[in-house]
Amino acid sequence: MKKSQKGFLQMFGGKGRFRHGIHPEEHKELTEHKAIRRIPFYKEMVLPLSQHRGAPAKPIVVKGQDVVRGEPIAEAGGFVSAPLHAPVTGTVVAVDRLVPMPDGKKGPAIIIRTWPSSTQEILYSKTVDTDAMSDDELVQAVQNAGVVGLGGAAFPTHVKMKAPKGKNITTLIGNGCECEPFLTCDHRIMLEYAENMIKGIRLVMQTSGATKAIIGVEDNKMDAVHRIREAIATASGDNSDITCEAVATCYPQGAEKMLIKSLLDLEVPSGGIPADIGCAVFNVGTLAQIGELVPEGRGLVERIVTVSGPGVSNPGNYLVPVGTPLPYLLKHAGAIEDPGMVILGGPMMGAAVATTDIACTKGITGVLVFGQEELPSPEEQEEMPCINCRACVEACPMFLNPSMLGRLSQNDRYEEMASRFNLWDCFECGCCANVCPSNIPLTQLIRVAKGGHMQRNKD
Ligand code: SF4
Ligand code: SF4
């Protein structure tokens, strides 16, 4: 294909593509070929009660109680909530200790002292026959397993397993794009746990009513596409209602709306959700956990985390017990002692943490470590006036005007941003700020405006 044709397709979409977006350096070579490796247990595990969206979990253990690996230790605090399970065999030493959270606040946590004899064996499980379960029983089983969105959202998964009232789900989409630079945990899951993923898809198809499923994978991971196609053929033959499609490698391909556009050429209406056009989107890691945990009646006690960046000597995809202190994981991966920056998640949508004194929770996809010398200098970061180059407009996958939104935010004109410039369609992908030659922190300005707009509407 000629370069000019490629540019045309990028601008106007086409099969396997959405319009606009950017191509940041990938840096995936650091970990994409590294098989998932378990890390040992730390001597004391820290389990915040609020490590998912929705109501915090409620402890069902008391101080001094012995627990086995896999045993429930906190129940869901409501329908939009998830329970917690012991990641180790040990003794509960606190049920409400205030611990630092990734957002800088403090929250209550259950603390378990690990017995030296604790092994990776799950000692609390109950095999079930999923074929004999009703849809409601399956949804309940997923909540009981404590499964939340493992792509970073940490939204309790069972809530999405049935079509919202008045809507029909026809297509289940498995999101295997993993478009954030550095991150490779989903890539490894697709290579190493493809069968579990297919099992999870079958269960979600049953409860949601979807008649077909498509797994979308960026075309920089063709080994995963081939591996998944093999697993589909083994599980259900050549004419399966589950397919795997390669989509263009372009950030933010992994955003729900972009992936739906690329796979089905359908658009979620402004302010709408995927179910409005018959779709439900699940991260591939989440699907693999459903497929693994539900048939065995087990709870989620660990997840895969990519630890990478120039500040680690042993980058990899680690199987990390939930509740592992982050400093222990960083030490295991050979992180430098005094990093300039540590980011949870990817560099585009992740957040730099003020302290690493936090625990690894269910929503952490990656930990990126940078030395002082890798950070841009104050001169390189200096904010300059907008030069109306339109680079931000051409990058925005939601066809917003980030330059205008930024200007209005600086002048506190939040209502106008919402009513005239679709403020709430912005999902903070960071493309606009990334391409701005004047270093205007557009995404941050939009985030501030959303907070301000919400606050004013409350007052
Ligand atoms: S952060 Fe918002 S405004 Fe900026 S490119 Fe992404 S969706 Fe568009
Ligand atoms: S990219 Fe930056 S300089 Fe260019 S139009 Fe947008 S805000 Fe202005």
Coordinates of C-alpha atoms and ligand atoms in Angstrom, one line a residue:
M1 CA 0.0 0.0 0.0
K2 CA 1.3 3.5 -0.9
K3 CA 2.1 5.8 2.1
S4 CA -0.5 8.3 0.9
Q5 CA -3.2 5.6 0.9
K6 CA -2.2 4.6 4.4
G7 CA -2.5 8.1 5.6
F8 CA -5.9 8.4 4.0
L9 CA -7.2 5.3 5.8
Q10 CA -5.9 6.5 9.1
M11 CA -7.7 9.8 8.7
F12 CA -11.0 8.5 7.5
G13 CA -11.1 5.0 9.0
G14 CA -11.5 1.7 7.2
K15 CA -11.6 -1.9 8.1
G16 CA -9.9 -2.6 11.4
R17 CA -9.3 1.1 12.1
F18 CA -10.9 4.1 13.8
R19 CA -10.2 7.7 12.8
H20 CA -7.5 9.8 14.3
G21 CA -5.3 8.6 17.2
I22 CA -1.5 8.6 17.5
H23 CA 1.4 6.2 17.3
P24 CA 3.5 6.6 20.5
E25 CA 6.8 4.5 20.8
E26 CA 5.7 1.1 22.0
H27 CA 8.6 -0.1 24.2
K28 CA 6.9 -3.5 24.4
E29 CA 10.1 -5.3 23.3
L30 CA 11.2 -5.1 27.0
T31 CA 8.7 -7.6 28.1
E32 CA 6.5 -9.0 25.3
H33 CA 8.6 -12.2 25.0
K34 CA 8.9 -12.8 28.7
A35 CA 6.6 -15.6 29.9
I36 CA 4.5 -14.9 33.0
R37 CA 6.4 -15.6 36.2
R38 CA 5.1 -16.0 39.7
I39 CA 6.6 -14.0 42.5
P40 CA 7.0 -15.4 46.0
F41 CA 4.7 -14.3 48.9
Y42 CA 5.7 -11.3 51.0
K43 CA 5.6 -11.8 54.8
E44 CA 2.7 -9.4 55.3
M45 CA -0.1 -8.9 52.7
V46 CA -2.2 -5.7 52.5
L47 CA -5.7 -5.9 51.1
P48 CA -7.5 -2.6 50.8
L49 CA -11.3 -3.0 51.1
S50 CA -11.8 -0.5 48.3
Q51 CA -9.8 -1.9 45.4
H52 CA -12.7 -1.8 42.9
R53 CA -15.3 0.7 41.7
G54 CA -18.5 0.8 43.9
A55 CA -19.1 0.1 47.5
P56 CA -16.1 -1.1 49.6
A57 CA -16.0 -4.8 50.6
K58 CA -17.0 -5.7 54.2
P59 CA -14.6 -7.8 56.3
I60 CA -15.9 -11.2 57.4
V61 CA -12.8 -12.2 59.3
V62 CA -11.6 -11.0 62.7
K63 CA -8.1 -10.2 64.1
G64 CA -6.2 -13.3 65.1
Q65 CA -8.2 -15.6 62.7
D66 CA -6.3 -18.1 60.5
V67 CA -7.2 -18.2 56.9
V68 CA -6.2 -20.4 54.0
R69 CA -5.2 -19.2 50.5
G70 CA -8.4 -18.6 48.5
E71 CA -10.7 -18.2 51.5
P72 CA -13.2 -15.3 51.4
I73 CA -12.1 -12.6 53.8
A74 CA -14.5 -9.8 52.9
E75 CA -17.9 -9.9 51.3
A76 CA -19.3 -7.5 48.6
G77 CA -20.6 -4.3 50.1
G78 CA -23.6 -4.2 47.6
F79 CA -24.4 -5.2 44.0
V80 CA -21.8 -2.9 42.6
S81 CA -19.0 -4.3 44.7
A82 CA -16.7 -7.3 44.9
P83 CA -15.5 -9.6 47.7
L84 CA -11.9 -10.2 48.6
H85 CA -10.1 -13.6 49.1
A86 CA -7.0 -14.4 51.1
P87 CA -4.0 -14.4 48.7
V88 CA -1.9 -16.5 51.2
T89 CA -2.4 -18.9 54.0
G90 CA -1.7 -17.0 57.2
T91 CA -3.1 -15.1 60.2
V92 CA -5.3 -11.9 60.0
V93 CA -3.4 -9.3 62.1
A94 CA -5.8 -6.3 61.3
V95 CA -9.1 -5.8 59.6
D96 CA -9.3 -2.0 59.4
R97 CA -5.8 -0.7 59.3
L98 CA -5.6 2.6 57.4
V99 CA -3.1 2.3 54.5
P100 CA -2.0 4.6 51.7
M101 CA -3.9 4.1 48.4
P102 CA -2.7 4.9 44.9
D103 CA -4.8 8.1 44.8
G104 CA -2.8 9.5 47.7
K105 CA -5.7 9.1 50.2
K106 CA -5.8 6.5 53.0
G107 CA -8.3 3.6 53.2
P108 CA -9.0 0.6 55.5
A109 CA -7.3 -2.7 54.7
I110 CA -7.2 -6.3 55.9
I111 CA -3.6 -7.3 56.8
I112 CA -2.6 -11.0 56.7
R113 CA 0.7 -12.3 58.1
T114 CA 1.9 -15.0 55.7
W115 CA 2.8 -18.4 57.2
P116 CA 6.2 -19.6 56.0
S117 CA 4.5 -22.8 55.0
S118 CA 2.1 -21.1 52.6
T119 CA 2.3 -22.4 49.1
Q120 CA 0.7 -21.4 45.8
E121 CA -1.9 -24.2 46.1
I122 CA -5.5 -22.9 46.4
L123 CA -7.0 -24.5 49.6
Y124 CA -10.5 -23.0 49.3
S125 CA -12.5 -23.9 46.2
K126 CA -15.6 -25.8 45.1
T127 CA -15.9 -27.2 41.6
V128 CA -19.2 -26.4 40.0
D129 CA -21.0 -27.6 36.8
T130 CA -21.4 -24.3 34.9
D131 CA -23.6 -26.1 32.3
A132 CA -26.2 -26.7 35.0
M133 CA -26.2 -23.1 36.3
S134 CA -28.8 -20.5 35.4
D135 CA -27.8 -17.1 34.1
D136 CA -28.4 -15.5 37.5
E137 CA -26.3 -18.2 39.2
L138 CA -23.5 -17.6 36.8
V139 CA -23.6 -13.8 37.4
Q140 CA -23.6 -14.5 41.2
A141 CA -20.7 -16.9 40.8
V142 CA -18.6 -14.2 39.0
Q143 CA -19.3 -11.8 41.8
N144 CA -18.5 -14.4 44.4
A145 CA -15.2 -14.9 42.7
G146 CA -14.4 -11.2 43.1
V147 CA -13.7 -10.6 39.4
V148 CA -13.3 -7.0 38.4
G149 CA -12.2 -5.4 35.1
L150 CA -8.5 -6.3 34.9
G151 CA -7.8 -3.8 32.1
G152 CA -7.4 -1.2 34.8
A153 CA -11.0 -0.1 35.4
A154 CA -11.6 -2.5 38.3
F155 CA -15.4 -2.2 37.7
P156 CA -17.1 -5.3 39.2
T157 CA -17.5 -7.6 36.2
H158 CA -20.8 -9.3 37.1
V159 CA -22.6 -6.0 36.7
K160 CA -21.8 -6.1 33.0
M161 CA -22.7 -9.7 32.4
K162 CA -26.4 -9.1 31.6
A163 CA -27.9 -6.6 29.2
P164 CA -29.1 -3.4 30.9
K165 CA -32.9 -3.2 31.2
G166 CA -34.4 -2.4 27.8
K167 CA -31.3 -3.2 25.8
N168 CA -30.2 -6.3 23.8
I169 CA -26.6 -7.5 23.6
T170 CA -25.8 -9.3 20.4
T171 CA -22.0 -9.1 20.2
L172 CA -19.5 -9.7 22.9
I173 CA -16.2 -8.1 22.2
G174 CA -13.0 -9.4 23.8
N175 CA -10.6 -6.5 24.1
G176 CA -7.0 -7.7 23.5
C177 CA -5.7 -4.4 22.1
E178 CA -3.4 -3.4 25.0
C179 CA -2.5 -0.2 23.1
E180 CA -0.7 1.5 26.0
P181 CA 3.1 1.6 25.5
F182 CA 5.2 -0.8 27.7
L183 CA 2.3 -3.0 28.8
T184 CA 2.3 -6.6 27.8
C185 CA 0.4 -8.5 30.4
D186 CA -2.7 -9.0 28.2
H187 CA -0.4 -10.1 25.3
R188 CA 1.0 -12.8 27.6
I189 CA -2.4 -13.8 28.8
M190 CA -3.6 -14.3 25.2
L191 CA -0.6 -16.5 24.5
E192 CA -0.6 -18.5 27.7
Y193 CA -4.2 -18.6 28.8
A194 CA -6.2 -18.6 25.5
E195 CA -8.3 -21.6 26.5
N196 CA -9.4 -20.0 29.8
M197 CA -10.3 -16.9 27.8
I198 CA -12.6 -18.9 25.4
K199 CA -14.3 -20.6 28.4
G200 CA -14.9 -17.1 29.9
I201 CA -16.3 -15.9 26.7
R202 CA -18.8 -18.8 26.5
L203 CA -20.0 -18.0 30.1
V204 CA -20.5 -14.3 29.3
M205 CA -22.2 -15.1 26.0
Q206 CA -24.7 -17.2 27.9
T207 CA -25.6 -14.6 30.5
S208 CA -25.5 -11.5 28.1
G209 CA -27.4 -13.2 25.3
A210 CA -24.7 -12.4 22.8
T211 CA -24.9 -14.6 19.7
K212 CA -21.4 -14.0 18.6
A213 CA -18.1 -12.9 20.1
I214 CA -15.1 -11.2 18.4
I215 CA -11.7 -10.8 20.1
G216 CA -10.0 -7.7 18.8
V217 CA -6.2 -7.7 18.9
E218 CA -3.8 -5.0 17.6
D219 CA -1.8 -6.3 14.7
N220 CA 1.5 -5.8 16.6
K221 CA 0.5 -9.1 18.4
M222 CA -0.1 -11.4 15.5
D223 CA 1.3 -14.4 17.5
A224 CA -1.6 -13.8 19.9
V225 CA -4.1 -13.7 17.0
H226 CA -2.8 -17.1 15.7
R227 CA -2.8 -18.6 19.2
I228 CA -6.4 -17.5 19.9
R229 CA -7.6 -18.8 16.5
E230 CA -6.0 -22.2 17.3
A231 CA -7.7 -22.3 20.7
I232 CA -11.1 -21.3 19.1
A233 CA -10.7 -24.1 16.5
T234 CA -9.9 -26.7 19.2
A235 CA -12.8 -25.6 21.4
S236 CA -15.5 -25.2 18.8
G237 CA -14.3 -26.1 15.3
D238 CA -13.9 -23.9 12.2
N239 CA -17.3 -22.3 12.0
S240 CA -17.4 -21.0 15.5
D241 CA -19.5 -18.1 16.7
I242 CA -16.3 -16.8 18.3
T243 CA -13.7 -15.1 16.0
C244 CA -10.5 -13.3 16.5
E245 CA -9.7 -10.2 14.3
A246 CA -6.5 -8.2 14.0
V247 CA -7.1 -4.4 14.1
A248 CA -4.7 -1.6 13.3
T249 CA -2.0 -0.7 15.9
C250 CA -2.9 2.8 16.9
Y251 CA -3.4 4.4 20.3
P252 CA -6.2 4.4 21.8
Q253 CA -7.4 1.3 19.9
G254 CA -8.2 -0.4 23.2
A255 CA -10.8 2.2 24.2
E256 CA -14.3 0.6 23.9
K257 CA -15.7 3.0 21.4
M258 CA -12.6 2.8 19.1
L259 CA -12.5 -1.0 19.2
I260 CA -16.2 -1.2 18.3
K261 CA -15.7 1.2 15.4
S262 CA -12.7 -0.8 14.1
L263 CA -14.4 -4.2 14.4
L264 CA -18.0 -3.4 13.5
D265 CA -17.9 0.0 11.9
L266 CA -20.5 1.1 14.4
E267 CA -20.5 4.2 16.6
V268 CA -21.6 4.4 20.2
P269 CA -23.8 7.6 20.4
S270 CA -22.6 10.6 22.3
G271 CA -23.2 10.0 26.0
G272 CA -24.2 6.4 25.3
I273 CA -22.8 3.0 26.2
P274 CA -21.8 0.0 24.1
A275 CA -25.1 -1.7 25.0
D276 CA -26.9 1.0 23.1
I277 CA -25.7 -0.6 19.9
G278 CA -25.8 -4.2 21.1
C279 CA -22.3 -4.6 22.3
A280 CA -20.5 -5.5 25.5
V281 CA -16.7 -5.2 25.8
F282 CA -14.6 -7.2 28.2
N283 CA -10.9 -7.2 28.7
V284 CA -9.2 -10.5 27.7
G285 CA -7.6 -10.9 31.1
T286 CA -11.0 -10.5 32.8
L287 CA -12.4 -13.2 30.5
A288 CA -9.5 -15.5 31.2
Q289 CA -10.1 -15.1 35.0
I290 CA -13.8 -15.8 34.6
G291 CA -13.0 -19.0 32.6
E292 CA -10.5 -20.2 35.1
L293 CA -12.1 -19.3 38.4
V294 CA -15.8 -19.8 38.0
P295 CA -15.8 -23.6 37.0
E296 CA -13.5 -24.3 39.9
G297 CA -15.4 -22.1 42.4
R298 CA -12.4 -20.1 43.3
G299 CA -11.8 -16.4 44.1
L300 CA -9.4 -14.0 42.5
V301 CA -6.2 -13.9 44.5
E302 CA -3.6 -12.8 42.0
R303 CA -3.2 -11.0 38.6
I304 CA -0.6 -10.5 36.0
V305 CA 1.3 -7.2 36.2
T306 CA 3.9 -5.8 33.7
V307 CA 6.8 -4.3 35.5
S308 CA 8.9 -2.3 33.0
G309 CA 10.6 0.9 32.1
P310 CA 14.3 2.0 32.0
G311 CA 14.4 1.9 35.8
V312 CA 14.1 -1.8 36.2
S313 CA 16.9 -4.4 35.5
N314 CA 14.6 -7.4 35.3
P315 CA 11.4 -6.2 33.5
G316 CA 8.7 -8.9 33.1
N317 CA 5.2 -10.0 33.3
Y318 CA 4.7 -11.1 36.9
L319 CA 2.0 -13.2 38.5
V320 CA 1.4 -11.0 41.6
P321 CA -0.7 -12.1 44.6
V322 CA -3.2 -9.3 45.3
G323 CA -2.0 -7.4 48.4
T324 CA 1.7 -7.7 47.7
P325 CA 3.4 -4.4 48.8
L326 CA 4.6 -2.5 45.7
P327 CA 8.2 -2.0 47.1
Y328 CA 8.5 -5.8 47.3
L329 CA 7.4 -6.2 43.7
L330 CA 9.8 -3.4 42.5
K331 CA 12.7 -5.0 44.4
H332 CA 11.9 -8.4 42.8
A333 CA 12.0 -6.7 39.3
G334 CA 15.3 -5.0 40.1
A335 CA 14.0 -1.4 40.2
I336 CA 16.4 1.4 41.0
E337 CA 16.4 2.7 44.5
D338 CA 15.5 6.3 44.0
P339 CA 13.3 6.5 40.9
G340 CA 12.4 9.8 39.3
M341 CA 8.9 8.6 38.5
V342 CA 6.8 5.5 39.1
I343 CA 3.6 5.1 37.0
L344 CA 0.8 2.7 37.7
G345 CA -0.7 1.5 34.4
G346 CA 0.5 2.8 31.0
P347 CA 2.2 6.1 30.3
M348 CA -0.8 7.5 28.5
M349 CA -3.7 6.9 30.9
G350 CA -1.8 5.7 34.0
A351 CA -1.0 7.9 37.0
A352 CA 2.3 8.8 38.6
V353 CA 2.3 7.9 42.3
A354 CA 3.6 10.2 45.0
T355 CA 4.7 7.2 47.1
T356 CA 5.4 3.6 46.3
D357 CA 4.3 2.6 49.8
I358 CA 1.1 1.0 48.5
A359 CA -0.2 -2.5 47.8
C360 CA -0.8 -4.1 44.5
T361 CA -4.5 -4.2 43.9
K362 CA -6.7 -5.9 41.4
G363 CA -6.8 -2.9 39.0
I364 CA -3.0 -2.5 38.5
T365 CA -2.0 -3.6 35.0
G366 CA 1.5 -2.3 35.0
V367 CA 4.2 -0.5 37.0
L368 CA 6.6 1.6 35.1
V369 CA 9.8 3.0 36.6
F370 CA 11.9 5.9 35.2
G371 CA 15.1 7.3 36.5
Q372 CA 15.6 11.0 37.2
E373 CA 17.6 11.3 34.0
E374 CA 14.7 10.0 31.8
L375 CA 12.4 12.8 32.9
P376 CA 12.1 15.9 30.7
S377 CA 13.8 19.0 32.0
P378 CA 11.7 22.0 33.2
E379 CA 12.7 23.8 29.9
E380 CA 11.5 20.9 27.8
Q381 CA 8.2 20.9 29.7
E382 CA 7.7 24.7 29.6
E383 CA 4.1 25.6 28.6
M384 CA 4.0 27.9 25.6
P385 CA 1.0 29.7 23.9
C386 CA -1.2 27.8 21.5
I387 CA -0.1 28.2 17.9
N388 CA -3.3 26.9 16.4
C389 CA -1.5 24.1 14.7
R390 CA -4.6 21.8 15.1
A391 CA -2.4 18.8 15.9
C392 CA -4.6 18.1 19.0
V393 CA -7.8 18.3 16.8
E394 CA -6.4 15.8 14.3
A395 CA -5.3 13.4 17.1
C396 CA -8.5 13.4 19.1
P397 CA -10.3 10.0 18.4
M398 CA -13.6 11.6 19.7
F399 CA -13.5 14.5 17.2
L400 CA -13.4 17.1 19.9
N401 CA -11.6 20.4 19.9
P402 CA -9.1 19.9 22.7
S403 CA -7.5 23.3 22.0
M404 CA -10.8 25.1 22.6
L405 CA -11.6 22.9 25.6
G406 CA -8.2 23.8 27.1
R407 CA -8.8 27.5 26.6
L408 CA -12.3 27.4 28.1
S409 CA -11.1 25.3 31.1
Q410 CA -8.4 28.0 31.8
N411 CA -11.2 30.5 32.0
D412 CA -13.5 28.3 34.2
R413 CA -16.1 28.2 31.4
Y414 CA -17.1 24.6 32.3
E415 CA -20.8 24.9 31.4
E416 CA -20.0 26.0 27.9
M417 CA -17.5 23.2 27.5
A418 CA -20.3 20.7 28.4
S419 CA -23.1 22.3 26.4
R420 CA -21.3 23.3 23.2
F421 CA -18.1 21.3 23.1
N422 CA -19.0 17.8 24.3
L423 CA -16.8 17.9 27.4
W424 CA -18.1 14.6 28.7
D425 CA -17.3 12.7 25.5
C426 CA -13.6 13.1 26.4
F427 CA -12.3 9.9 28.0
E428 CA -8.9 11.4 28.8
C429 CA -6.9 9.3 26.4
G430 CA -4.1 11.9 26.4
C431 CA -3.6 12.0 22.6
C432 CA -4.1 15.8 22.5
A433 CA -1.6 16.6 25.2
N434 CA 0.9 14.1 23.7
V435 CA 1.0 15.8 20.3
C436 CA 0.8 19.5 21.5
P437 CA 4.1 21.2 20.5
S438 CA 3.3 24.0 23.1
N439 CA 3.2 21.5 26.0
I440 CA -0.2 22.6 27.0
P441 CA -1.5 20.1 29.5
L442 CA -4.8 19.7 27.6
T443 CA -5.9 16.4 29.3
Q444 CA -5.3 17.8 32.7
L445 CA -7.2 21.0 31.9
I446 CA -10.2 18.8 30.7
R447 CA -10.0 16.7 33.9
V448 CA -10.1 19.8 36.0
A449 CA -13.1 21.1 34.0
K450 CA -15.0 17.9 34.5
G451 CA -14.4 18.1 38.3
G452 CA -15.5 21.7 38.3
H453 CA -18.6 21.1 36.2
M454 CA -19.7 18.2 38.4
Q455 CA -19.1 20.3 41.6
R456 CA -21.1 23.2 40.2
N457 CA -24.0 20.9 39.3
K458 CA -24.0 19.6 42.8
D459 CA -24.1 23.0 44.5
Ligands
SF4_1 S1 -7.9 13.4 26.1 FE1 -10.1 13.9 25.4 S2 -9.9 15.7 24.1 FE2 -7.8 14.9 24.3 S3 -7.6 13.5 22.6 FE3 -8.4 12.2 24.2 S4 -10.6 12.2 24.0 FE4 -9.8 14.0 22.8
SF4_2 S1 -1.8 21.0 19.6 FE1 -1.4 22.6 21.1 S2 -0.6 24.3 19.9 FE2 -1.6 23.0 18.5 S3 -3.7 23.7 18.3 FE3 -3.7 22.2 19.9 S4 -3.4 23.3 21.8 FE4 -2.8 24.7 20.2

